[in-house]
Every structure is written in C-alpha cells, then in structure tokens.
CSV table of C-alpha atoms in Angstrom, one decimal:
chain,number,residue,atom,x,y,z
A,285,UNK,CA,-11.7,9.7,23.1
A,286,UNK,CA,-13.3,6.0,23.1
A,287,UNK,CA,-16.9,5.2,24.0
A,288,UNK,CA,-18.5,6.7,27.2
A,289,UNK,CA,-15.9,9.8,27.5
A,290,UNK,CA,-13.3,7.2,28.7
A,291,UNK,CA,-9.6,8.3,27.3
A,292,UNK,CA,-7.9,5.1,25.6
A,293,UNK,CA,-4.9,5.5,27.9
A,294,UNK,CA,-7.5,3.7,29.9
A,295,UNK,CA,-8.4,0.8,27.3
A,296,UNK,CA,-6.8,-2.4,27.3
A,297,UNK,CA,-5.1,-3.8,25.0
A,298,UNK,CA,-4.3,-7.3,24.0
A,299,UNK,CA,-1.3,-8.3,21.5
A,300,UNK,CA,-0.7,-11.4,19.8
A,301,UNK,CA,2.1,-13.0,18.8
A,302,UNK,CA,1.9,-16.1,16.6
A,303,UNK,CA,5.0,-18.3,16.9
A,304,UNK,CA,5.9,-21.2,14.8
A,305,UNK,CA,9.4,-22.5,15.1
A,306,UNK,CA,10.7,-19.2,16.0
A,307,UNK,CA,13.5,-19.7,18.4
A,308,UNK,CA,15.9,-17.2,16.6
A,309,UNK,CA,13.6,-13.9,16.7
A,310,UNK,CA,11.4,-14.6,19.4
A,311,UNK,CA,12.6,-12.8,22.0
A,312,UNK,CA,13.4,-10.2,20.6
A,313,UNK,CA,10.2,-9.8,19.1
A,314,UNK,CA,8.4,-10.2,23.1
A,315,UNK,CA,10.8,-7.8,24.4
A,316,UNK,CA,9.5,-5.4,21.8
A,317,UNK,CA,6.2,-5.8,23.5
A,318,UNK,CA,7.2,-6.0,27.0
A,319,UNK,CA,9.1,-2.4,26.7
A,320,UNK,CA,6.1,-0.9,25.3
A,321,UNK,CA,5.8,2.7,26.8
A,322,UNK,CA,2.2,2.1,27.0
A,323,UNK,CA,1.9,-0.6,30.0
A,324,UNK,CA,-1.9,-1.5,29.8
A,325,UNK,CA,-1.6,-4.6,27.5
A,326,UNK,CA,-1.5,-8.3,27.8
A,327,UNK,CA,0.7,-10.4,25.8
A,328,UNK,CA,-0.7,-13.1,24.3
A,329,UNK,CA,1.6,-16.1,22.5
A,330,UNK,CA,0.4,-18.8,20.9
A,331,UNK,CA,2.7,-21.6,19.9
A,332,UNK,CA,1.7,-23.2,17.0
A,333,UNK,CA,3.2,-26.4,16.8
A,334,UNK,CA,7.1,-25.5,16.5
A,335,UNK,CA,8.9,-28.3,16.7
A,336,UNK,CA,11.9,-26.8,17.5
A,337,UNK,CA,12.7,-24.9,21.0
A,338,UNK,CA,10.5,-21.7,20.9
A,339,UNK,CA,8.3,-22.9,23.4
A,340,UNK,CA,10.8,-23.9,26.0
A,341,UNK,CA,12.6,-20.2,25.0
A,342,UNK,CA,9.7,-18.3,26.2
A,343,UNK,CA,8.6,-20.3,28.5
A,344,UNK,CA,12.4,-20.0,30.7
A,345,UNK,CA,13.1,-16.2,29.9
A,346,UNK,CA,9.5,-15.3,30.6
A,347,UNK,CA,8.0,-17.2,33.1
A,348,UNK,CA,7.6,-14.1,36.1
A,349,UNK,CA,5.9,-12.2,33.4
A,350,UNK,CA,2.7,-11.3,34.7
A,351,UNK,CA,0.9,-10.3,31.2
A,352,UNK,CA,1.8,-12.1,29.3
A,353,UNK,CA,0.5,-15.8,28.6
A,354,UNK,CA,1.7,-19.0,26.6
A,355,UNK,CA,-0.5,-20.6,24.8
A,356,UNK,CA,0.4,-24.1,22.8
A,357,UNK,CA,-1.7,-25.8,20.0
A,358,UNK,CA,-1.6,-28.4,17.3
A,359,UNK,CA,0.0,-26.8,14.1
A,360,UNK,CA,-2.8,-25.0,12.2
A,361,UNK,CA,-1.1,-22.0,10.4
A,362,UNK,CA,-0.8,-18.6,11.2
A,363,UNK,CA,-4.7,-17.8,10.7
A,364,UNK,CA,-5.8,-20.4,13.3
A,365,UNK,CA,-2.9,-19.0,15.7
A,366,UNK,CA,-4.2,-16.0,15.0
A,367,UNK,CA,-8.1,-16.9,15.9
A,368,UNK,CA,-6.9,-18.9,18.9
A,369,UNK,CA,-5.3,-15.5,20.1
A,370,UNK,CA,-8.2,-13.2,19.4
A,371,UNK,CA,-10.4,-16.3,21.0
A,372,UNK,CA,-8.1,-16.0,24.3
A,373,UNK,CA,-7.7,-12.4,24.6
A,374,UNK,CA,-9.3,-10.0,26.7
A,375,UNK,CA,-8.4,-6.6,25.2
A,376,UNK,CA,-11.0,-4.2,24.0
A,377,UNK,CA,-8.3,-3.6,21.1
A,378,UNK,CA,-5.9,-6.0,19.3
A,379,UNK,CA,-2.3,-5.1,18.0
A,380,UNK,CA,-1.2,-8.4,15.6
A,381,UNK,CA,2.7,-9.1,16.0
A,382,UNK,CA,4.5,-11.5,14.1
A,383,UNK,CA,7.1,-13.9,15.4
A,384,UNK,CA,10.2,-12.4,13.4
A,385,UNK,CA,9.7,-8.5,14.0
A,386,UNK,CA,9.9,-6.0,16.6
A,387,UNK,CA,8.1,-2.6,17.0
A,388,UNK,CA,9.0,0.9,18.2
A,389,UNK,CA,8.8,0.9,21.9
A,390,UNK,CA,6.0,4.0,21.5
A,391,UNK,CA,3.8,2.4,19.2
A,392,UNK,CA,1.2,1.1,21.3
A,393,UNK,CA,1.0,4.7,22.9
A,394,UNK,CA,0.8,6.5,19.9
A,395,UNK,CA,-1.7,3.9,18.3
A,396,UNK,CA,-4.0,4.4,21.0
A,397,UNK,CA,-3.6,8.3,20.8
A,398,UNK,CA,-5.0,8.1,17.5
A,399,UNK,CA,-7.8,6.0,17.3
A,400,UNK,CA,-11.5,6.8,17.0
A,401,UNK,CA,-14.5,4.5,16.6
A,402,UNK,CA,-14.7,5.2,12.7
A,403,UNK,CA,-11.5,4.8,12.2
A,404,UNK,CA,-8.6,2.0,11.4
A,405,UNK,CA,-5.2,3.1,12.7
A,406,UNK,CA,-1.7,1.5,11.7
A,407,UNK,CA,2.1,1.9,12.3
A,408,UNK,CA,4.5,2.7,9.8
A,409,UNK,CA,6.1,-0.2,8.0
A,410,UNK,CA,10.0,-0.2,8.0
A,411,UNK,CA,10.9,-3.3,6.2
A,412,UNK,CA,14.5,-4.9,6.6
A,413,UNK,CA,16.4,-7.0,4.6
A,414,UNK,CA,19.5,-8.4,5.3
A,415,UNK,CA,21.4,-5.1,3.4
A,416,UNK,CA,19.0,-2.9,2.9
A,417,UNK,CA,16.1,-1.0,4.6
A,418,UNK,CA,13.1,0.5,3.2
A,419,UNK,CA,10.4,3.0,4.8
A,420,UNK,CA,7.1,2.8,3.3
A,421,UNK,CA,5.7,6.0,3.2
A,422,UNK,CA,2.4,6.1,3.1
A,423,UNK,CA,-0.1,9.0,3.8
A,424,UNK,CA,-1.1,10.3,7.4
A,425,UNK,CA,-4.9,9.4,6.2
A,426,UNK,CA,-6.9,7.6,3.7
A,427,UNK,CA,-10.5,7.3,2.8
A,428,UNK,CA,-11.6,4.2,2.7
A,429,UNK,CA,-11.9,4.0,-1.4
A,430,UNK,CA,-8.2,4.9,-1.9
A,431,UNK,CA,-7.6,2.4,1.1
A,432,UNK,CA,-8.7,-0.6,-0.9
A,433,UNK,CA,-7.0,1.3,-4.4
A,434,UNK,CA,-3.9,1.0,-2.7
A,435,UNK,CA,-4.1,-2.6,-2.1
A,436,UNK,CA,-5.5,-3.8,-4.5
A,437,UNK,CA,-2.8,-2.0,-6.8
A,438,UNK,CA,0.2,-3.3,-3.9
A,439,UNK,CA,0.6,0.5,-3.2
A,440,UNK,CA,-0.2,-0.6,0.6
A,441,UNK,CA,1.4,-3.2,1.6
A,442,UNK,CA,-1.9,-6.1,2.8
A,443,UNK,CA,-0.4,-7.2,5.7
A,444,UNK,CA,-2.7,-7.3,9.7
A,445,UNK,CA,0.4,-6.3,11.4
A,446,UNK,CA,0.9,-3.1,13.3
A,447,UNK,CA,-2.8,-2.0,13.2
A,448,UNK,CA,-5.0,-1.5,16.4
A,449,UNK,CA,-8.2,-3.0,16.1
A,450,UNK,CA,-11.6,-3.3,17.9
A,451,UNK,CA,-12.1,-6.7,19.0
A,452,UNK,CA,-15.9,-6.5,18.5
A,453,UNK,CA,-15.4,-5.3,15.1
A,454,UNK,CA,-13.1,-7.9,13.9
A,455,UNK,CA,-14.1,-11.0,11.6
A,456,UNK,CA,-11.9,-13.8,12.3
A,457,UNK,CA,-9.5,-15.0,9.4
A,458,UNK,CA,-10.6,-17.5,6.9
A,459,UNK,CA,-8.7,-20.6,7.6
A,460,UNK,CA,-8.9,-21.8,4.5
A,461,UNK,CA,-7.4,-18.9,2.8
A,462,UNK,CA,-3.6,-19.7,2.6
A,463,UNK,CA,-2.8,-16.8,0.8
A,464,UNK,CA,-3.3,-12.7,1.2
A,465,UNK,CA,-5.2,-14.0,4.1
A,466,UNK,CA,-3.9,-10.6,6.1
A,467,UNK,CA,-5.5,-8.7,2.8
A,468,UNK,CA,-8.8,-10.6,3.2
A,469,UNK,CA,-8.9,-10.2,7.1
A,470,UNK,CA,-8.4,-6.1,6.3
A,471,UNK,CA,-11.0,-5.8,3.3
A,472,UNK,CA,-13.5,-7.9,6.4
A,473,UNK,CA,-12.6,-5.1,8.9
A,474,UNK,CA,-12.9,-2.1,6.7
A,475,UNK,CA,-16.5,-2.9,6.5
A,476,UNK,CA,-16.6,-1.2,10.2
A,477,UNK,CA,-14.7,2.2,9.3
A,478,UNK,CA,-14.6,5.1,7.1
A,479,UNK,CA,-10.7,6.0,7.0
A,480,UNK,CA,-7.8,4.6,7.9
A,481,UNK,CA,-4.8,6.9,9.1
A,482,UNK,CA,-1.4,6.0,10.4
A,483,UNK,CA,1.6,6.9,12.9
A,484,UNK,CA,5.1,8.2,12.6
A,485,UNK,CA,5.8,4.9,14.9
A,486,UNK,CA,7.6,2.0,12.8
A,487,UNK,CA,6.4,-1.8,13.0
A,488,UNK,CA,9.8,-3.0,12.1
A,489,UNK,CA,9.3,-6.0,9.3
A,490,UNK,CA,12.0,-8.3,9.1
A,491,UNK,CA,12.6,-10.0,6.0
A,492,UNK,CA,13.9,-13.5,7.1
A,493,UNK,CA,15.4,-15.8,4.3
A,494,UNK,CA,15.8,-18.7,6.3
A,495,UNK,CA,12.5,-19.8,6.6
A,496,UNK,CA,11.9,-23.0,4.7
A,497,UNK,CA,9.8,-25.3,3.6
A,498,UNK,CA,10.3,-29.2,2.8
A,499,UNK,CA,7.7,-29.1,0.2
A,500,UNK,CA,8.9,-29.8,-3.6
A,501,UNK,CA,9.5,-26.6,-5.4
A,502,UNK,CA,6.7,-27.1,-8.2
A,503,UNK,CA,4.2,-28.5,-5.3
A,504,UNK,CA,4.3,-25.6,-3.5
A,505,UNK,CA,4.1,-23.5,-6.5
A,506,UNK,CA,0.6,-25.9,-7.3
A,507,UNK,CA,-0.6,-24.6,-4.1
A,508,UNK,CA,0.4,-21.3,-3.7
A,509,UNK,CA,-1.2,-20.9,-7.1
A,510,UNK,CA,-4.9,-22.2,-6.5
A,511,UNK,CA,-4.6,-20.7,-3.0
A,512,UNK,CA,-4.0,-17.5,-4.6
A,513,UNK,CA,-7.2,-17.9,-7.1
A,514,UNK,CA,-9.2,-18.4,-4.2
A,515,UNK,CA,-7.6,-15.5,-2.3
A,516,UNK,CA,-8.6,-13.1,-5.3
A,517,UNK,CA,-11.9,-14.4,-5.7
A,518,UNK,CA,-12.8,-13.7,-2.1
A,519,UNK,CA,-11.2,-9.6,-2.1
A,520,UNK,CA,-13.4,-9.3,-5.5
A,521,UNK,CA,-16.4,-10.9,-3.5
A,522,UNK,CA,-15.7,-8.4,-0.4
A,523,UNK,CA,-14.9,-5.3,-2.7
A,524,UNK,CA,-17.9,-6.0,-4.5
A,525,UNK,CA,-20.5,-5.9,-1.6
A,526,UNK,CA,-18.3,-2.8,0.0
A,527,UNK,CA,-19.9,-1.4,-3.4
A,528,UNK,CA,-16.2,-0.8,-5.2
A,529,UNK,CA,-15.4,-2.4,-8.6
A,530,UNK,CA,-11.9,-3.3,-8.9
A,531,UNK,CA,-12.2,-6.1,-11.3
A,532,UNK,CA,-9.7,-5.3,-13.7
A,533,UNK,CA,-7.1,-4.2,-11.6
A,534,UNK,CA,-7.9,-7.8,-9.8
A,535,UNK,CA,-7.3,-9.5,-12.9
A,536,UNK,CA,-4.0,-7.4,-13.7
A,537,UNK,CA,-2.8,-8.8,-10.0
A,538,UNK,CA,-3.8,-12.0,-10.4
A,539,UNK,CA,-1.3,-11.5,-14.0
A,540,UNK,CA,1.2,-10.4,-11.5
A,541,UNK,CA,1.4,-13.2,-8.9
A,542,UNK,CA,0.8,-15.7,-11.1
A,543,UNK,CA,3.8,-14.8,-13.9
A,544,UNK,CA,5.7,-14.5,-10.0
A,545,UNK,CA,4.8,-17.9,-9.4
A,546,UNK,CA,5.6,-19.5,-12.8
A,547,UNK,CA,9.0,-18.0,-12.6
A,548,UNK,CA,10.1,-19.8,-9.8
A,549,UNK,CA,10.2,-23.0,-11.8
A,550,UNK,CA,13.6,-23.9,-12.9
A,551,UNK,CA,13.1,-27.6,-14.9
A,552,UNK,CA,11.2,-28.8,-18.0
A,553,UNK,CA,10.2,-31.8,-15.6
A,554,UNK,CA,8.1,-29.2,-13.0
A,555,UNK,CA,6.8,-27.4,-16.0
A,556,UNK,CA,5.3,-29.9,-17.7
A,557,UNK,CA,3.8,-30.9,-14.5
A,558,UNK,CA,2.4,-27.9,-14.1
A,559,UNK,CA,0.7,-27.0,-17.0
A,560,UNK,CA,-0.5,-30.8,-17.1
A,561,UNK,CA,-2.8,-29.4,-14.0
A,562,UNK,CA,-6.5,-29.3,-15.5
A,563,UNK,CA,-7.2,-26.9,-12.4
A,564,UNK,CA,-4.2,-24.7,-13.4
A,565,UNK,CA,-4.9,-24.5,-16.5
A,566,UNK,CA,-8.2,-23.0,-16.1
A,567,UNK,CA,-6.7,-20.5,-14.1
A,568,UNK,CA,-3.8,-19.2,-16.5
A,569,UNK,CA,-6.4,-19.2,-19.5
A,570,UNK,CA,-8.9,-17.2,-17.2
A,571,UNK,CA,-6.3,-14.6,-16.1
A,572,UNK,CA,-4.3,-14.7,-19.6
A,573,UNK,CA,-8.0,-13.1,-20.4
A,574,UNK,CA,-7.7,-10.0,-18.1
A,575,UNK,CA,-6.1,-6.4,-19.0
A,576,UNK,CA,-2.7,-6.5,-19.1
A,577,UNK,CA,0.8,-4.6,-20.3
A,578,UNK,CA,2.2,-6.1,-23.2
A,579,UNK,CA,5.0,-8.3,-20.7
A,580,UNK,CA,2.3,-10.6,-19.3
A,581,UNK,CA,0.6,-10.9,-22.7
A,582,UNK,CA,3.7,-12.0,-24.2
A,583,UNK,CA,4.3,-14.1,-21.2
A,584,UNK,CA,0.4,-15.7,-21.8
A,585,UNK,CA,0.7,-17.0,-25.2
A,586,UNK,CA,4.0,-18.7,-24.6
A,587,UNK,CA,2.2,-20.2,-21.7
A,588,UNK,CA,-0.4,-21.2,-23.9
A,589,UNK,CA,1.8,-23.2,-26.8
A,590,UNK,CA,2.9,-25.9,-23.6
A,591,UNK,CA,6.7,-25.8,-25.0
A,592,UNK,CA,8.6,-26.5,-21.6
A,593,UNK,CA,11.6,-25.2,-23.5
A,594,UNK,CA,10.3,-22.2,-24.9
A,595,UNK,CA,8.5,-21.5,-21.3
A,596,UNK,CA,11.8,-22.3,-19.1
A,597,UNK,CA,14.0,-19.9,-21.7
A,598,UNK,CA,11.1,-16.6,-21.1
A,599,UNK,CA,11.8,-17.8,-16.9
A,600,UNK,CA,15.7,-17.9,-17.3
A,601,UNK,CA,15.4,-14.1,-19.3
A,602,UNK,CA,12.8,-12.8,-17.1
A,603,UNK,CA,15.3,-13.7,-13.7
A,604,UNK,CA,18.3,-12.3,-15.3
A,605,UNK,CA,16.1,-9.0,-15.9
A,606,UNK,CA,15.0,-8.9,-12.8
A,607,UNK,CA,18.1,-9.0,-10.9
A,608,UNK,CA,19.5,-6.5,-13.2
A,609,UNK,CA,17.2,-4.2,-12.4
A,610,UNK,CA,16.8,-5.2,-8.7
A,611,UNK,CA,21.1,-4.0,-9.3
C-alpha cells in the first residue's frame, strides 16, 4: 500500500532512458518499456548529444506514442541525462533504464507490488555477454548494513538500474563524479530506507563491446584513475555519516580497481607517463598503504621501484593469468 491507503497499481510511474549514440539497441530497449504489463508510466528519453542517428530513430518509430517524450540536450554524460530526466518527469516513482538493455515485460508490475515507503526495491540483474549469460542471485531482502557490505565488497553489483525509486526521496547524481556514480547515487538514497528487497523479474544488462572511446589508452586510464579516488572518497564520506565504517574494505577496493586500471597499460612509453603523474602517485602510495592479500602487495612495491620494464612484465603475467582463469 502507498501513502493515504491508495494501492500503487494507482501510482505513476516515470522511466528514463538516457541515450547517447545508441542507434543499435535503442529500440529495443523502448519497446521493453512500451510492453510493460503495467501501463501507468511515462517514458521519458533524453538524448544526450549522440551524434549519430538515435534521435532521428526514435523520433520516426515512435512519434504516435502518447507517453512517451524526447528530450535533446548538449552532451553532458550520463549523470546530467539522468538529472535532466528526473528534472522532466512527473512520476511519483522512477525506474532508471539504460540505452543498451531491456527489461522483463512484468517488471514494472511486480516492482510496484513490492514496494513500501521504507523500503528500496530492485529487479534481478541478468547480465549478457556476447557468449555467456550470468544471473546474479542475490537475496529476496537485505538490511540496510549488509546492503552497503555487499557493495562495498562488489557482492552487489552498484549500478541505479532496475530499482523503483521515490522521486521525493532521491538526491540527484553528482555530476562531477565520473565513476561509481550509480554506487554514489544508491549510498545517497539509502539514507531514506531501512531494507532493500528484490524481484524474481530480470533487468536484462547487456554487456556491449562496441562502445568506444577516442581518448588515448593511458589518458583515459589518468582519468578513470583520479575519478575513481574521488568516487571512493565520497562512498567513505556517505558510509561514514550513515554511521558504518567500511574503511578498510574501501581501501582493499580502491587496491582492486586501481591494479585493474594499471593493467590496461600495454607500453613502457604510457607507463612512465603515468607514474610521472604527481597526482597519481599520491594515490598509488596512499592505497599501496591499505590492507591487502599478498597479490596487490607484491603488485605495490614493484609499482613503487618506477622500472617500466619490470612493471609492464607483472601486466603481461597478470593478463595471461587472468584469461586463464577466466578459461
């Protein structure tokens, strides 16, 4: 039941659907939507600066669509599509859908079936791959201390997508946080709720490898790196005043992504540009610091002696392990 006895088949509900570029997967992704089983939703795109033809796309197929609504803006990332849509929308309740996936045609229903005023609900995550599919199978329920366990340890994957949110409950995204942003936007809302629990319906994640960027390899590393440094220091700032303490297992992700990060790098040339960075230095000698198995620690110190060889040989061994193991 929602506020004032009214049932939430009555509620309105407003879903938005960031685009950018998107011309491959977009309609598939609004016809998702459209064949909801629950009809009392508005559909809310916002183009954000695709330079390619996902605006004209939507725009022909889905012009005698009476709820759902175009909206085009100057290219601002998914965060600012994201506060544009939650700006524009008129739903009590907000279901985020991104550009590339699709969702069981029930979802909305059962989301709405489910929800309380104390409580955050969410579909099931069915990521796919281009040959392989994987379920995530979380619990039915969670309090809200094993909520933030699980992300902070990547048990729960810290993605905005497929939950039903109150509108008057949400913080809008930090647009300056360029990475984890979904994570940060979560931590924000949990604030508002004491459990989250989840449906049997799927939000269907769909791993696409053809998105690309023109960026050099080792710039984009640079910035994924400080942008995830800021990222973490904003969840520990959130965590902290929810009154949780997840410091070490902060630093052990920080270990995580960062070593991720690193291991991208192919050449002596982007090494040493990297660890030439003053600001990234700070930030591998301030994580090398944290708790850690005895992998990163290893990794660490060869980080520290600034050999690019040594470094590029631990990158070319730690691949080939990894895609043994991956099989």
């Amino acid at each position: 039941m929602g506020k004032c006895g009214k049932k939430m088949s009555e509620e309105f509900v407003s879903v938005i659907i960031p685009a950018y570029n998107s011309k491959d997967t977009i309609t598939n992704c609004i016809d998702s939507v459209i064949n909801q089983t629950y009809k009392n939703i508005e559909i809310i795109v916002i183009d954000d600066g695709s330079t390619d033809d996902t605006y004209n796309i939507i725009n022909e197929k889905y012009k005698n669509t009476k709820n759902l609504t175009i909206y085009c803006k100057k290219n601002g990332g998914v965060s600012s599509a994201r506060n544009y849509g939650i700006k524009k929308s008129k739903g009590k309740w907000i279901v985020f859908v991104d550009a590339d996936d699709t969702i069981d045609k029930n979802l909305i229903s059962k989301l709405t079936d489910m929800i309380d005023n104390n409580t955050l609900v969410g579909a099931t995550l069915r990521k796919i791959y281009a040959n392989k599919l994987i379920t995530l199978n979380y619990k039915a329920e969670y309090s809200i201390l094993d909520f933030v366990s699980g992300l902070v340890k990547s048990n729960i994957f810290g993605g905005c997508i497929g939950y039903l949110f109150e509108k008057e409950k949400i913080h809008l995204f930090d647009e300056d946080t360029m990475y984890m942003e979904d994570t940060v936007f979560l931590l924000s809302y949990l604030k508002n709720v004491n459990k989250v629990k989840y449906t049997d319906s799927t939000y269907n994640y769909i791993y696409n490898e053809s998105s690309i960027t023109n960026e050099r390899r080792i710039t984009k590393i640079k910035k994924n790196i400080k942008n995830m440094n800021y990222s973490l220091n904003l969840i520990n700032n959130i965590i902290t005043e929810m009154k949780m303490d997840y410091y070490k297992e902060l630093k052990t992700k920080s270990a995580i992504l960062l070593e991720s990060e690193i291991s991208k790098i192919n050449n002596k040339t982007d090494i040493k540009e990297l660890i030439k960075d003053y600001e990234i230095e700070k930030i591998i000698k301030d994580v090398s610091n944290g708790n850690m198995n005895i992998g990163y620690k290893i990794f660490y110190l060869i980080l520290k002696t600034k050999n690019e060889s040594l470094i590029l040989l631990y990158i070319k061994l730690r691949n080939k392990v990894k895609k043994i193991i991956r099989g």
